[in-house]
Amino acid sequence: MADTILGAFMEEELLSQPDVWLRAIAQAGTERLLPQDGARVAVVGCGSSWFMSQCYAVAREGAGKGETEAFAASEAFLDHYRKNRDYDAVVAITRSGTTTEVLELLAELNGSIPTVAVIGDTGSPITDLVDEVIGLPYADEQSVVQTRFATAALAYLLTSLGTDVRAAVDQAREVLAEAVPAELLDAEQFTFLGRGWTVGLAHEAALKMREGVQDWTESYPAMEYRHGPISIAAPGRVTWLFGEEPAGLEADLARTGALYVRSARHPLAELARLHKVTLERARQRGLNPDVPRHLTRSVILDPSA
Ligand code: F1P
C-alpha cells in the first residue's frame, strides 16, 4: 500500500484559500440572503464554526449593522440570555450541515424566527431546516481539520458587511509560499491573542493546533493576556497576536523571553499562515491532521447515548 501523505487534504485545502476567498467575496457581492441591517441577530455554530460566528458577531455589531451575539449552538438562547433578547433572525454556520447541536437548535426554533445557514455541503439535511441557504460548496473540505471553509465563510460574512478583505488574498498567497521558520516548528507552546473581531480568530488558531498537532494552546482577548495568562510565556514558547496590538504588549512580552509573533498582514492571511505552521508541525511529529484522534469531520451525537 502506498504511504499516506500526512495532511494531504489539509495541504491542498489550506493552499487553495486565496482562490476560494476570491469566490466567496464575489458571491457575497451578488447575494442578499443575510438578515437586513438593524436586525438583531444570533449567530450559532460548533467548533471552528462557533469561532467564525464570534468573529462575524463582533464585526457586524461593530459595523453598525445591528445587535449581534454569537453562541455555541449547544448553549444558545439560555433563559438568562433570552430575557429582553428577541432576535429577529438566526444565522447558523456549519461546514457539514450535519452537526447535531446545530440541527437540534434549528428544529427547536421550528420556523418561529427567520433562519439562514452558511454551509459547505449543500446536499446536507440542514437545507430543509432553514429559510435561506448560503452555499459555499467550493470551500467544503475532506480534512477533518477545517481551514478553507471557516475562512471562506468569514470572508463572505465580512464582505457582506461592506468590509474589503481582498488585501488578505494577496497577502495569503505570499505567506503560503514562505517556509515555516524552525522556531515555530519547534516551539513548545502557543498562546493566541486577538481584539474585537479577531478574538474569534485567536480561538480558532488555538483549536487548529489542538486538533492537528495535539498541541497545548491557549487563546485570549489580547487585553486579558496580562491578567494572568502571560505567566505562561517563556523562552521556547510563542505568543501570536491577530489584529490590533495593545499598547505596551511588546515590551511586556520582551521581558518574558517568549517569541512574539505579529504582523501588519490582514488577520485572515495570518490565520492562513497559522494553518501552514499547524500542518508542518503535525508532519514533523508524524501526525495526520486529516484524521485527528478522537475527532470526526462532523460531530453527530447518538440520540440513544
Ligand atoms: C464543526 C466541527 C469542526 C471540527 C470537527 C468537528 O463542524 O466542530 O469545527 O473541526 O470537524 O466539527 P461543522 O458544524 O462546521 O460541520
PDB file of C-alpha atoms in Angstrom, residues 193-196 198 222 241-246 249 260 267:
ATOM      1  CA  LEU A 193      -4.431  36.738  21.148  1.00  0.00           C
ATOM      2  CA  GLY A 194      -6.932  38.912  19.338  1.00  0.00           C
ATOM      3  CA  ARG A 195      -9.001  42.059  19.729  1.00  0.00           C
ATOM      4  CA  GLY A 196     -12.520  42.783  18.594  1.00  0.00           C
ATOM      5  CA  THR A 198     -10.068  38.784  15.797  1.00  0.00           C
ATOM      6  CA  ALA A 222      -5.320  40.434  23.955  1.00  0.00           C
ATOM      7  CA  LEU A 241      -1.273  38.169  18.031  1.00  0.00           C
ATOM      8  CA  PHE A 242      -4.027  38.514  15.427  1.00  0.00           C
ATOM      9  CA  GLY A 243      -5.063  42.070  14.668  1.00  0.00           C
ATOM     10  CA  GLU A 244      -4.559  45.272  16.593  1.00  0.00           C
ATOM     11  CA  GLU A 245      -1.724  45.410  19.130  1.00  0.00           C
ATOM     12  CA  PRO A 246      -2.422  46.677  22.639  1.00  0.00           C
ATOM     13  CA  LEU A 249       2.340  44.461  24.999  1.00  0.00           C
ATOM     14  CA  TYR A 260       6.238  37.286  19.926  1.00  0.00           C
ATOM     15  CA  PRO A 267      -5.697  38.712  10.134  1.00  0.00           C
TER      16      PRO A 267
END
